[in-house]
Amino acid sequence: KCIILTARTPQDKEVSEIERFLKDHDIEHMVSDIVFTSHKLKGPFAKAMDVNLHYDDSEPQLESVRSVGIQAISSVKQITLF
């Protein structure tokens, strides 16, 4: 199952962007839940939901998730300069 774990609050204006992204990519059926941490670190939420893999673009959120023993991968593209 796939869960979206967001630091947003349910009242944030960007919430509709999540729903629009899911619909635009025809993947809303793949997401079982959207969980809002209300700007709190995601590690405790991920642990409570038995998450086994987490992707994030925020280093503090990645560290929080890793600190509870869950594999966390940066979703930010790495650019290599020559």
Tab-separated table of C-alpha atoms in Angstrom:
chain	number	residue	atom	x	y	z
A	1	LYS	CA	0.000	0.000	0.000
A	2	CYS	CA	1.074	3.580	-0.584
A	3	ILE	CA	0.558	6.367	1.950
A	4	ILE	CA	1.262	10.032	1.388
A	5	LEU	CA	2.798	11.408	4.571
A	6	THR	CA	2.887	15.184	4.360
A	7	ALA	CA	4.063	17.821	6.815
A	8	ARG	CA	1.197	20.033	5.666
A	9	THR	CA	-1.971	20.590	7.660
A	10	PRO	CA	-5.337	19.598	6.173
A	11	GLN	CA	-6.099	23.325	5.869
A	12	ASP	CA	-2.991	24.187	3.788
A	13	LYS	CA	-3.824	25.493	0.346
A	14	GLU	CA	-1.322	23.080	-1.236
A	15	VAL	CA	-3.456	20.071	-0.236
A	16	SER	CA	-5.440	20.422	-3.456
A	17	GLU	CA	-2.126	20.140	-5.336
A	18	ILE	CA	-1.663	16.642	-3.899
A	19	GLU	CA	-5.105	15.567	-5.032
A	20	ARG	CA	-4.620	17.159	-8.462
A	21	PHE	CA	-1.236	15.429	-8.910
A	22	LEU	CA	-2.781	12.049	-8.096
A	23	LYS	CA	-5.640	12.597	-10.539
A	24	ASP	CA	-3.431	14.047	-13.293
A	25	HIS	CA	-1.198	10.965	-13.142
A	26	ASP	CA	-4.123	8.563	-12.682
A	27	ILE	CA	-2.655	7.126	-9.500
A	28	GLU	CA	-5.225	8.091	-6.866
A	29	HIS	CA	-6.319	4.434	-6.731
A	30	MET	CA	-2.792	3.504	-5.605
A	31	VAL	CA	-2.829	5.737	-2.515
A	32	SER	CA	-4.628	4.319	0.500
A	33	ASP	CA	-4.341	7.384	2.727
A	34	ILE	CA	-3.002	10.922	3.034
A	35	VAL	CA	-1.664	11.656	6.518
A	36	PHE	CA	-0.967	15.209	7.678
A	37	THR	CA	1.703	15.767	10.354
A	38	SER	CA	0.856	19.465	10.740
A	39	HIS	CA	4.490	20.553	10.377
A	40	LYS	CA	5.805	17.923	12.808
A	41	LEU	CA	8.659	15.562	11.993
A	42	LYS	CA	7.494	12.481	10.119
A	43	GLY	CA	9.565	9.803	11.892
A	44	PRO	CA	7.096	9.028	14.695
A	45	PHE	CA	4.169	9.002	12.249
A	46	ALA	CA	6.005	6.667	9.864
A	47	LYS	CA	6.876	4.303	12.706
A	48	ALA	CA	3.295	4.264	14.017
A	49	MET	CA	2.035	3.372	10.525
A	50	ASP	CA	4.619	0.590	10.023
A	51	VAL	CA	6.143	2.319	6.997
A	52	ASN	CA	9.058	0.335	5.556
A	53	LEU	CA	10.299	2.818	2.916
A	54	HIS	CA	9.973	6.601	2.794
A	55	TYR	CA	10.837	9.161	0.098
A	56	ASP	CA	11.196	12.848	0.973
A	57	ASP	CA	12.755	16.059	-0.314
A	58	SER	CA	13.546	17.421	3.162
A	59	GLU	CA	16.765	16.396	4.881
A	60	PRO	CA	15.380	16.961	8.423
A	61	GLN	CA	12.387	14.757	7.548
A	62	LEU	CA	14.682	12.085	6.099
A	63	GLU	CA	16.792	12.146	9.272
A	64	SER	CA	13.663	11.901	11.430
A	65	VAL	CA	12.423	8.849	9.554
A	66	ARG	CA	15.854	7.200	9.615
A	67	SER	CA	16.122	7.838	13.362
A	68	VAL	CA	13.228	5.423	13.946
A	69	GLY	CA	14.865	2.695	11.855
A	70	ILE	CA	13.060	3.197	8.546
A	71	GLN	CA	14.877	3.373	5.228
A	72	ALA	CA	14.490	6.875	3.783
A	73	ILE	CA	15.537	8.018	0.311
A	74	SER	CA	15.926	11.571	-0.936
A	75	SER	CA	13.564	12.446	-3.751
A	76	VAL	CA	15.707	15.402	-4.772
A	77	LYS	CA	17.619	14.831	-7.985
A	78	GLN	CA	21.357	14.973	-7.605
A	79	ILE	CA	23.131	17.070	-10.220
A	80	THR	CA	26.716	16.230	-11.005
A	81	LEU	CA	28.856	19.072	-12.281
A	82	PHE	CA	31.996	18.282	-14.220
